[in-house]
XYZ file of C-alpha atoms in Angstrom:
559
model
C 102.044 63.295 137.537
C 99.257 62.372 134.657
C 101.220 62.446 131.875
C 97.688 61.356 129.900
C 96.178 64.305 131.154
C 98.985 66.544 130.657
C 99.181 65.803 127.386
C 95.141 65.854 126.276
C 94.752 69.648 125.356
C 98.092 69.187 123.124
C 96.593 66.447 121.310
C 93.267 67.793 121.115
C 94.799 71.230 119.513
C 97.173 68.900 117.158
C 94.198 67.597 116.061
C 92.279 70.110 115.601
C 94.341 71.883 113.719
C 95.067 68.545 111.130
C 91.222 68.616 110.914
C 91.173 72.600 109.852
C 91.077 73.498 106.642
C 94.426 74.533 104.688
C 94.773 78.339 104.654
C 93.582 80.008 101.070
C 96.654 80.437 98.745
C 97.323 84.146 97.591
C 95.663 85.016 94.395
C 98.485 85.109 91.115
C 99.407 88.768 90.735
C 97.133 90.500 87.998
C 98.806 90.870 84.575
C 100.300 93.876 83.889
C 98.243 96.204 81.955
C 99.649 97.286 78.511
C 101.755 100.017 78.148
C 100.281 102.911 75.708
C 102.392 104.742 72.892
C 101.523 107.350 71.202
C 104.025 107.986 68.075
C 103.465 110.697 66.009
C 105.061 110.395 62.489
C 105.448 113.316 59.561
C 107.830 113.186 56.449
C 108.642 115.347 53.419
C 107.895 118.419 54.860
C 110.552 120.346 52.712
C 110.542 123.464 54.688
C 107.080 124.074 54.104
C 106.290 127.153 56.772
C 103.486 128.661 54.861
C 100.503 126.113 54.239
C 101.544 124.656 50.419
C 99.392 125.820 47.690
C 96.672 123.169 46.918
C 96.764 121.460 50.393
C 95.899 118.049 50.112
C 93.708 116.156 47.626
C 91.661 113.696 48.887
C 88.584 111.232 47.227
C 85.342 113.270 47.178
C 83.023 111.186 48.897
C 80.216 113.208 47.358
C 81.141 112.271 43.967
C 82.869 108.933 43.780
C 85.885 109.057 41.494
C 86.581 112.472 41.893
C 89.521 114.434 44.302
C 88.897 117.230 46.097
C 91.603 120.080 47.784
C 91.875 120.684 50.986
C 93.687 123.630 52.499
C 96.076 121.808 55.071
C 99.588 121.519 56.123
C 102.127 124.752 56.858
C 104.355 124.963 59.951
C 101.645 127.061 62.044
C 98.605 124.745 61.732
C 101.230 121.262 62.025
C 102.450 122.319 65.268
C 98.494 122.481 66.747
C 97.803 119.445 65.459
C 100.687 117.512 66.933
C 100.539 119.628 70.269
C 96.519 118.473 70.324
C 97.271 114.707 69.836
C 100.368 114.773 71.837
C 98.079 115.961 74.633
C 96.343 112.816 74.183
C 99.318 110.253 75.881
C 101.962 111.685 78.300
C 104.068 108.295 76.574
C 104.484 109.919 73.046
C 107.132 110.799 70.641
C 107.369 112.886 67.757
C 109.291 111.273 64.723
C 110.039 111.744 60.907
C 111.211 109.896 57.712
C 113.397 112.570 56.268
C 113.366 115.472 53.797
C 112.343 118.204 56.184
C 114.561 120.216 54.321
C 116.061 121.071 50.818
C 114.119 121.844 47.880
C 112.040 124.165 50.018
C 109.765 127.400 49.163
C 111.554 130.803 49.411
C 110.752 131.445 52.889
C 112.900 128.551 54.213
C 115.440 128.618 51.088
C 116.644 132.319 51.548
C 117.778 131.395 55.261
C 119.461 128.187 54.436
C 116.179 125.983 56.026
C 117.392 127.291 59.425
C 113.719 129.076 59.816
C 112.341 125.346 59.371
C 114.500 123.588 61.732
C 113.712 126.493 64.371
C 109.878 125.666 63.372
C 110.163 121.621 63.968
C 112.681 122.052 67.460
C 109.193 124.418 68.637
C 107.020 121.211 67.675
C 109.061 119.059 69.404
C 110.325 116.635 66.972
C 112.665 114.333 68.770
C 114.329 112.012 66.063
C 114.056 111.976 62.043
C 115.532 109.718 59.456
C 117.948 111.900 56.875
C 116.294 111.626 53.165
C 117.653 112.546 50.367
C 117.272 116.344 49.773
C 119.075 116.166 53.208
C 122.348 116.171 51.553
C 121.129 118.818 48.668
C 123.923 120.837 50.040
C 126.435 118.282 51.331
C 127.235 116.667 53.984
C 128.985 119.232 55.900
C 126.019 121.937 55.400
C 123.626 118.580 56.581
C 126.366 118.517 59.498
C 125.347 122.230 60.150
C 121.764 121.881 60.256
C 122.333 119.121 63.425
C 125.149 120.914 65.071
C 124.946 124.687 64.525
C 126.676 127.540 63.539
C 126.830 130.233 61.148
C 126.611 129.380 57.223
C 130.593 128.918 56.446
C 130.366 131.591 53.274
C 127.475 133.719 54.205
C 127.669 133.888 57.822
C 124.517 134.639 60.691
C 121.569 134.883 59.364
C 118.908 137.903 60.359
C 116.909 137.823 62.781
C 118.002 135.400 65.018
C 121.761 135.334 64.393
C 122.849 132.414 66.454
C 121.752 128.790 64.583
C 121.542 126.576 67.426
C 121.112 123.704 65.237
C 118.462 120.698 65.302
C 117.138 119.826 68.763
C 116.447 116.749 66.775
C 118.230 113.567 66.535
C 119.035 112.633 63.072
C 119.620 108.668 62.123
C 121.406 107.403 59.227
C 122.447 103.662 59.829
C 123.123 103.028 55.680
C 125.112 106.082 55.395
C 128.689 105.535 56.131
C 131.728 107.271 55.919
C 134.096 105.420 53.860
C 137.491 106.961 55.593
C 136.459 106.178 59.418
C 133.632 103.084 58.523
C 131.415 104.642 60.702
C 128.138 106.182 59.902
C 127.731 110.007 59.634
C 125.047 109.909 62.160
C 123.934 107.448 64.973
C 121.775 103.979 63.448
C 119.126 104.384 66.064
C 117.678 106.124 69.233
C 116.717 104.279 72.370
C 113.542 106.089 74.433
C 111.659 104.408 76.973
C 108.374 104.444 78.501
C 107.555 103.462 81.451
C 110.886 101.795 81.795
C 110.281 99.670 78.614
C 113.011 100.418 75.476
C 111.662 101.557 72.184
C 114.557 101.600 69.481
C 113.598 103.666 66.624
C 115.810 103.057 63.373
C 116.511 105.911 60.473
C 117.846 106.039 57.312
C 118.089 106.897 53.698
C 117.427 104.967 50.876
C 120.483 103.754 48.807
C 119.940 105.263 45.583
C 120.334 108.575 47.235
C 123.539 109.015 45.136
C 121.386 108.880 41.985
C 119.457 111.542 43.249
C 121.897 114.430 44.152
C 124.706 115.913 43.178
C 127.707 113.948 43.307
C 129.680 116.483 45.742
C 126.699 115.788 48.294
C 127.763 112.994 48.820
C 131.361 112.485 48.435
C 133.013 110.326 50.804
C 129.710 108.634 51.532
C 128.740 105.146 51.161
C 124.732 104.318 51.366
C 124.432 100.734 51.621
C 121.522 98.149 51.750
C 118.401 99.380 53.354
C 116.975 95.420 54.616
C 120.308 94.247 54.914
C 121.096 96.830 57.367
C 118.311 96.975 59.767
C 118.375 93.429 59.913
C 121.528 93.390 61.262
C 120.666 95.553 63.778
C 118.421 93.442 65.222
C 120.282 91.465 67.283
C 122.360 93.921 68.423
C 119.703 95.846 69.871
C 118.035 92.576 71.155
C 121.023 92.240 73.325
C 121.273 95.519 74.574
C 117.511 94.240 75.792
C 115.805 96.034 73.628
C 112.116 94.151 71.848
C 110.164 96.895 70.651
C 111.768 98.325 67.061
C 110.389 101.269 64.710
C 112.152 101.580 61.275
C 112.028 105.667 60.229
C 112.658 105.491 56.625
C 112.853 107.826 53.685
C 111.591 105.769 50.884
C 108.365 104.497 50.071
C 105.580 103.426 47.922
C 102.883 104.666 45.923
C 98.913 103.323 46.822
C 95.730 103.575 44.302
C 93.707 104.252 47.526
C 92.834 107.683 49.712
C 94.762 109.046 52.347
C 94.155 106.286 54.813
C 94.109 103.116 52.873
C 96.429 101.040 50.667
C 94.651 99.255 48.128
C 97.312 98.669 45.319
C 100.401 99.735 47.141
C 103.439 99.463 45.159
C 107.198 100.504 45.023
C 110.075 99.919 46.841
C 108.556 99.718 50.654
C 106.564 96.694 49.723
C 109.963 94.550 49.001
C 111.509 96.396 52.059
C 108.569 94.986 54.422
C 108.715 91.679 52.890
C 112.769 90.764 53.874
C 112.489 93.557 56.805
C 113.383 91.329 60.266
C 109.620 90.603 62.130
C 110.912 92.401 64.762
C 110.428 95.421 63.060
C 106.632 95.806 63.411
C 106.537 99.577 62.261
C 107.681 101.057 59.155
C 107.280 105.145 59.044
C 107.884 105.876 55.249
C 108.493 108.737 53.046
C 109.533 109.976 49.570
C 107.126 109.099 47.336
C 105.060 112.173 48.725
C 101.679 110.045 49.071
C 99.771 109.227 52.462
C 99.162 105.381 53.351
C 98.102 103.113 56.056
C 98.943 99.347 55.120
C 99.533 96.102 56.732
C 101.939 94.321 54.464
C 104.003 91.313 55.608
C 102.904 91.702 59.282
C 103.841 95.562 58.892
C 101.913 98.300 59.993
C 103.130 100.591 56.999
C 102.772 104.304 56.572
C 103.508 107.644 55.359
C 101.693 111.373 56.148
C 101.774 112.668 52.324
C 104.033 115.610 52.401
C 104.469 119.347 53.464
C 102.623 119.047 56.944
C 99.639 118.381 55.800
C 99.543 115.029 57.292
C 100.561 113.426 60.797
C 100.170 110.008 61.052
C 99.167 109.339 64.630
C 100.735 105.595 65.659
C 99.069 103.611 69.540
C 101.591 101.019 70.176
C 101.220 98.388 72.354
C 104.102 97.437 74.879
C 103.543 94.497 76.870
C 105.595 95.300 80.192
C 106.791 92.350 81.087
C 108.480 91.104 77.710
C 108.862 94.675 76.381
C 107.302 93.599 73.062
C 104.508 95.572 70.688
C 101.750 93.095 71.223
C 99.462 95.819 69.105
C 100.095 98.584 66.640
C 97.168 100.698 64.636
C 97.440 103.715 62.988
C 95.526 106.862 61.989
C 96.115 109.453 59.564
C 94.754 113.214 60.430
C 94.708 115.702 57.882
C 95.835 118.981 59.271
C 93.486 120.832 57.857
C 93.224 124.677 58.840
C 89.577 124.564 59.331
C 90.509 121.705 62.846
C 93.810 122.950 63.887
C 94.339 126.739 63.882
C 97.413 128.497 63.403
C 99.985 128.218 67.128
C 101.337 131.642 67.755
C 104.684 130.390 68.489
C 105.399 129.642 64.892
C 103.627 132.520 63.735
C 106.438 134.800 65.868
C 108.730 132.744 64.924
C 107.943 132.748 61.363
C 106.851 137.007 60.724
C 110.555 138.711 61.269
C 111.332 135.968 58.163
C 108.866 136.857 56.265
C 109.499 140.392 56.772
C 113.104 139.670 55.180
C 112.209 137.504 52.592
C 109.039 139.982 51.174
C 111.117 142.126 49.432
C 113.034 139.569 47.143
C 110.389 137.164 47.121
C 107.512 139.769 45.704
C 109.574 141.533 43.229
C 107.887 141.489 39.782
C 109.358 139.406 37.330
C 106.578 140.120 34.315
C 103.320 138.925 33.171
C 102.066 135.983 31.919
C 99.338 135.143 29.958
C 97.977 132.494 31.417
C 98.763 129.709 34.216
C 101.142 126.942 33.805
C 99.961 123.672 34.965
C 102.205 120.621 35.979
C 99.787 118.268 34.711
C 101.192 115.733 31.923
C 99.512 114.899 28.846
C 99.207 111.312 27.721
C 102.725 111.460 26.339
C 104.014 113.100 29.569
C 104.929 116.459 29.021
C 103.083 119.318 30.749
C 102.807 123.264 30.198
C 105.196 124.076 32.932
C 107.694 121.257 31.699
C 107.849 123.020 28.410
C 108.467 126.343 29.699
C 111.201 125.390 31.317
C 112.875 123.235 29.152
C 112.772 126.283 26.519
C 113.674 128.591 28.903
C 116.933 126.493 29.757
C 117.567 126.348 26.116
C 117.092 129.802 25.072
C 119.774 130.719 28.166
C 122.392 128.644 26.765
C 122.158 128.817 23.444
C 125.942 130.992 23.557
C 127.025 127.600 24.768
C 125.716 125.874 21.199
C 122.748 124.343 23.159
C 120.795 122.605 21.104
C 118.214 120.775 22.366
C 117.266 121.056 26.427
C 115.703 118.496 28.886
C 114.410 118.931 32.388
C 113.845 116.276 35.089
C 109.872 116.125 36.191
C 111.067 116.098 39.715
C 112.732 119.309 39.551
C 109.469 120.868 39.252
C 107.786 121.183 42.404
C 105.248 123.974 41.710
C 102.360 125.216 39.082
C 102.475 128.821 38.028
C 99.665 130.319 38.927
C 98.225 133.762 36.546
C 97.637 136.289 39.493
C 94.653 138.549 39.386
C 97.154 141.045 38.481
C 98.746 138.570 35.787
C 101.954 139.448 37.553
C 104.461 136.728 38.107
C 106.664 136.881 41.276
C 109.885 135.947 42.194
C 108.248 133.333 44.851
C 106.109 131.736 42.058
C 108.920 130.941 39.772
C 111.022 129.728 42.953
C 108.141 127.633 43.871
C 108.171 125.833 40.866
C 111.723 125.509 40.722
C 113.906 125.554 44.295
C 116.637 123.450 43.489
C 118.803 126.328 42.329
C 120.570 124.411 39.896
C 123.738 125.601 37.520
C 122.672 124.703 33.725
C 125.426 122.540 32.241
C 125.502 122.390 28.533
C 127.316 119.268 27.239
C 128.000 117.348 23.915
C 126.428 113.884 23.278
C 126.136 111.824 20.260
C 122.854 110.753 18.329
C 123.345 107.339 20.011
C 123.674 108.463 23.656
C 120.870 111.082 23.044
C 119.011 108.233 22.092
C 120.400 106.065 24.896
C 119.454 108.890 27.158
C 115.332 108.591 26.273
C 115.457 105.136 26.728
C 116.703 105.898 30.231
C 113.446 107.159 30.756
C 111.736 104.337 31.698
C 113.452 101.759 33.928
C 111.537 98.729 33.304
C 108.491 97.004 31.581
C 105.325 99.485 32.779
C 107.780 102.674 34.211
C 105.960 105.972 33.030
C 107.005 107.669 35.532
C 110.449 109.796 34.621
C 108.979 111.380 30.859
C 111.661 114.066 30.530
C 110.147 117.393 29.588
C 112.522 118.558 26.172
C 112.515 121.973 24.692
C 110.749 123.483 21.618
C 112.112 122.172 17.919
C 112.360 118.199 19.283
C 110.057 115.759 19.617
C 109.469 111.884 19.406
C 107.005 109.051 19.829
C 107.360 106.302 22.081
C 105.193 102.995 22.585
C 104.123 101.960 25.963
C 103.861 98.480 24.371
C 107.358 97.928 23.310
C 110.536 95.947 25.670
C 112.647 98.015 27.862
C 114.967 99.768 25.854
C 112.925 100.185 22.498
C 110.346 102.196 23.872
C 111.315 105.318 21.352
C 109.516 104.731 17.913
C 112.378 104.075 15.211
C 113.147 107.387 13.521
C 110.745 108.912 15.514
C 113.343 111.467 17.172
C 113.222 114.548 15.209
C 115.667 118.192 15.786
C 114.188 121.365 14.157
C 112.563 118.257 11.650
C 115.607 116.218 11.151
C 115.372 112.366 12.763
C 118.507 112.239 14.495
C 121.111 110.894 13.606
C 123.379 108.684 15.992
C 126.372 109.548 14.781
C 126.412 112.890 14.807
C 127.167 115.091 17.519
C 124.331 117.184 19.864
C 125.116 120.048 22.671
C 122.363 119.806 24.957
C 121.655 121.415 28.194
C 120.412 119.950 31.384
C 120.500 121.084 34.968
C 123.478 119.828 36.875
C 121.407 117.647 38.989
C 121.022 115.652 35.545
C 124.586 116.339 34.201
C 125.943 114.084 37.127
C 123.686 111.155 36.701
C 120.678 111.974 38.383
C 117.533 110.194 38.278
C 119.295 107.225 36.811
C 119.959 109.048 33.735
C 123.655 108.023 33.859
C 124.356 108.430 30.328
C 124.189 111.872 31.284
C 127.964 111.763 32.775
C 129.032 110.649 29.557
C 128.729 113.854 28.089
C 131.827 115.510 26.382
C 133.047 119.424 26.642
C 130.772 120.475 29.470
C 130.107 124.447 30.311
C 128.309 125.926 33.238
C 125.683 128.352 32.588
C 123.883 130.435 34.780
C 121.241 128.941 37.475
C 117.969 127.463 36.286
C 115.910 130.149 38.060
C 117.444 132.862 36.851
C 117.001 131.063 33.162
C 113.668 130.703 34.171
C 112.598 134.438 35.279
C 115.003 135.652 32.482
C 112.598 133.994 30.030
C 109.016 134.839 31.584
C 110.642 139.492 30.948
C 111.755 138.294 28.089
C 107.958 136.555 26.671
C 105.030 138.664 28.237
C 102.669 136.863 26.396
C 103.876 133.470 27.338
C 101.111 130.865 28.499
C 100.468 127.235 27.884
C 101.487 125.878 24.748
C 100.506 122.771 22.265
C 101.774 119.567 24.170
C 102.518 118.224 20.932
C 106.273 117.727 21.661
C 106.176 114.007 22.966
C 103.576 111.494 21.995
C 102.428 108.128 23.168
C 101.368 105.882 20.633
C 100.034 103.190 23.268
């Protein structure tokens, strides 16, 4: 046999095929496209069903320096506009900073804010910090609101008896309660899109003890805001989660419009400074402003107040490493002229309002003219007055003396209807904290002690107590912390005062425990409870049908 020519075609092939080229190496796999977010964001809307009065005020662009209203916000037109923009992503979630609830208007007040939380489970809201006025009724009524049930004194409310509770997850990793160590609701909420975690982080701010009454919050410890997400951050790491959202009711306060930050300042801007890099988002409340900042490699922002904001929030996830690789953020006034009102909250909202008409229209008297909330230089507005006399003249039986009311206990002008009737509604507008008056004793020193309280630091102007008729003072803008007050400028019925005598004066009970920081407040000797600062309120207006704005001559500032 010819082996040689056995074995040609063999070679020939081998050869062949060592001369042909290498076969073409598969392409790399495409990168995976980004994963789209869509988080819609709301805070402060304080049970705000009806559309508030005044809207929104925004720069006029027509006239530079000026502000213009617009009509925006109420349950009814919020829910379009966040069912319209949630239309926009199927990957979305709905989220808040706190203070949905508590020192709401009439409508949601009467019913215990369990018409609001009906409203916000309808919108969809899936997970929401707990702010302060959360625990305006304590922690077991906050409790309530999540859970359920009938009210524990004044059971099922009409129309819709059974309270099913918040469909809504609420967050509160600084609040902890100090006999288990646990917090009194969950630190965070995991959702995913597209198989890629999002961890979205709520809480409080930790002066939320200075800020309600001491019963709220009994049993409750509310610790470091930084501190505590920061710790978190590892622990959600290892659970494999990248992508973090902080939900948090505090914030800052901008010189810009409702879409920029030029001049931001307050507590958020230390918070995003030592805040973990992690965190790329930072929903904010409190301060009641809308923003849209970048600070410290933040996106930063907050959607004003009472619905008439939603801050609409793309993330960015990349798929592979389940980081946000991109984050911008728009702010859309929900203005009733874009979004009209969603008949589900307008059924939901009528049989309410059908209840609450009676109480809430009933005449309380006439006034003779409107009662603004805006301060004069010194700080003291029409409305402040009113009420500060109106809370003295209901406690003078107690020996009340001399009467002071917080500025953020008023929430409301009073309007002069065309009627010049006052309603029920207006004066609860103004003032829905429903508040017992406690009259106390203090001497000329802590009376003293207590204006100096007023401002916190060098530049604070913000906390200018409103005080009733027959005292007045002067204080200097110019002068160090704690000497603001003009020597002898403190004067009672024309009398400087004199620290070592002894003063009843009245304050709501807010106050009387400390709040606001004024904790000199708790210091005060032989307290009595008076009647609720409402009802002090619409006792005064039958009592003074001819009551309008007075001289704000009470307080002056010298510089």
């Amino acid at each position: 046999m010819n082996v040689r020519r056995l074995l040609t075609p063999f070679v020939v092939a081998l050869l062949a095929a060592c001369a042909a080229p290498p076969p073409t190496a598969p392409p790399p796999p495409a990168p995976a496209a980004p994963i789209q977010v869509e988080v819609l964001a709301i805070n402060d809307f304080h049970g705000n069903l009806k559309p508030p009065l005044g809207g929104i005020r925004i720069q006029d662009r027509e006239h530079p320096g000026r502000l213009r209203a617009v009509a925006a916000g109420g349950a009814e037109h919020l829910a379009t506009a966040i069912a319209q923009l949630r239309a926009k992503n199927p990957n979305h979630i709905v989220v808040a900073a706190g203070d949905l609830i508590g020192a709401s208007p009439l409508l949601s007040a009467l019913f215990h804010d369990e018409p609001t939380v009906r409203a916000l489970n309808l919108m969809g809201l899936e997970v929401s910090a707990v702010g302060n006025h959360e625990f305006d009724k304590g922690a077991a009524e906050l409790l309530r609101m999540q859970r359920g049930g009938c009210h524990p004194t004044q059971g099922c409310n009409p129309p819709q008896p059974v309270f099913p509770g918040a469909a809504w997850h609420y967050l509160a990793a600084t609040t902890v309660v100090k006999a288990t160590g646990q917090t009194l609701f969950p630190p965070y909420y995991i959702k995913k899109f597209q198989g890629v975690p999002v961890a979205f982080i709520g809480l409080t701010l930790k002066d939320t003890p200075l800020m309600v009454v001491p019963a709220g919050v009994e049993g409750l410890e509310f610790r470091d805001e930084v501190e505590t997400v920061n710790a978190l951050v590892p622990e959600l790491k290892r659970q494999g989660v990248e992508a973090m959202v902080l939900l948090i009711h505090q914030g800052g306060t901008p010189t810009g419009d409702y879409n920029e930050c030029p001049g931001i300042h307050g507590p958020t801007v230390d918070i995003a400074q030592r805040l973990d890099p992690a965190v790329a988002v930072i929903v904010s409340g409190h301060t009641h402003r809308a923003y849209n900042c970048r600070i410290a490699g933040h996106l930063v922002t907050s959607a004003d107040k009472y619905g008439t904001v939603v801050t609409e929030i793309d993330l960015r996830l990349d798929p592979r490493t389940g980081r946000i690789i991109g984050d911008e953020a728009t702010n859309v006034i929900v203005d009733d002229a874009s979004f009209g009102k969603d008949p589900a909250q307008t059924a939901l909202i009528a049989p309410y309002e059908q209840l609450a008409v009676a109480q809430a229209r009933r005449v309380v008297g006439p006034i003779a003219g409107a009662l603004s909330r805006e301060t004069s230089p010194g700080g003291e507005s029409p409305l402040g007055q009113v009420l500060a006399d109106a809370q003295l003249e209901a406690t003078r039986d107690a020996g009340a003396r001399i009467a002071f009311m917080n500025p953020g206990g008023i929430r409301a002008a009073v309007a002069r209807p065309a009627d010049g009737l006052v309603r029920y509604e207006d004066l609860f507008a103004a003032q829905p904290f429903y508040n017992n008056l406690v009259t106390m004793t203090l001497s000329g020193t802590q009376l003293l002690q207590l204006l100096e309280q007023q401002w916190g630091g060098e530049g604070d102007h913000g906390r200018v107590l409103m005080v009733s008729r027959g005292f007045s003072y002067r204080w200097d803008a110019t002068r160090p912390a704690g000497s603001h007050v003009v020597p002898g400028s403190a004067m009672l019925d024309g009398v400087a005062i004199d620290p070592a005598a002894n003063y009843r004066v009245t304050v709501n009970a807010f106050m009387a425990s400390g709040g606001d920081g004024f904790s000199v407040l708790r210091q005060g000797r032989e307290r009595r409870t008076g009647m609720m600062d409402v009802d002090a309120l619409e006792l005064y207006v039958r009592r003074h049908p001819d009551l309008g704005p007075g001289l704000l001559d009470r307080i002056q500032r010298v510089n």
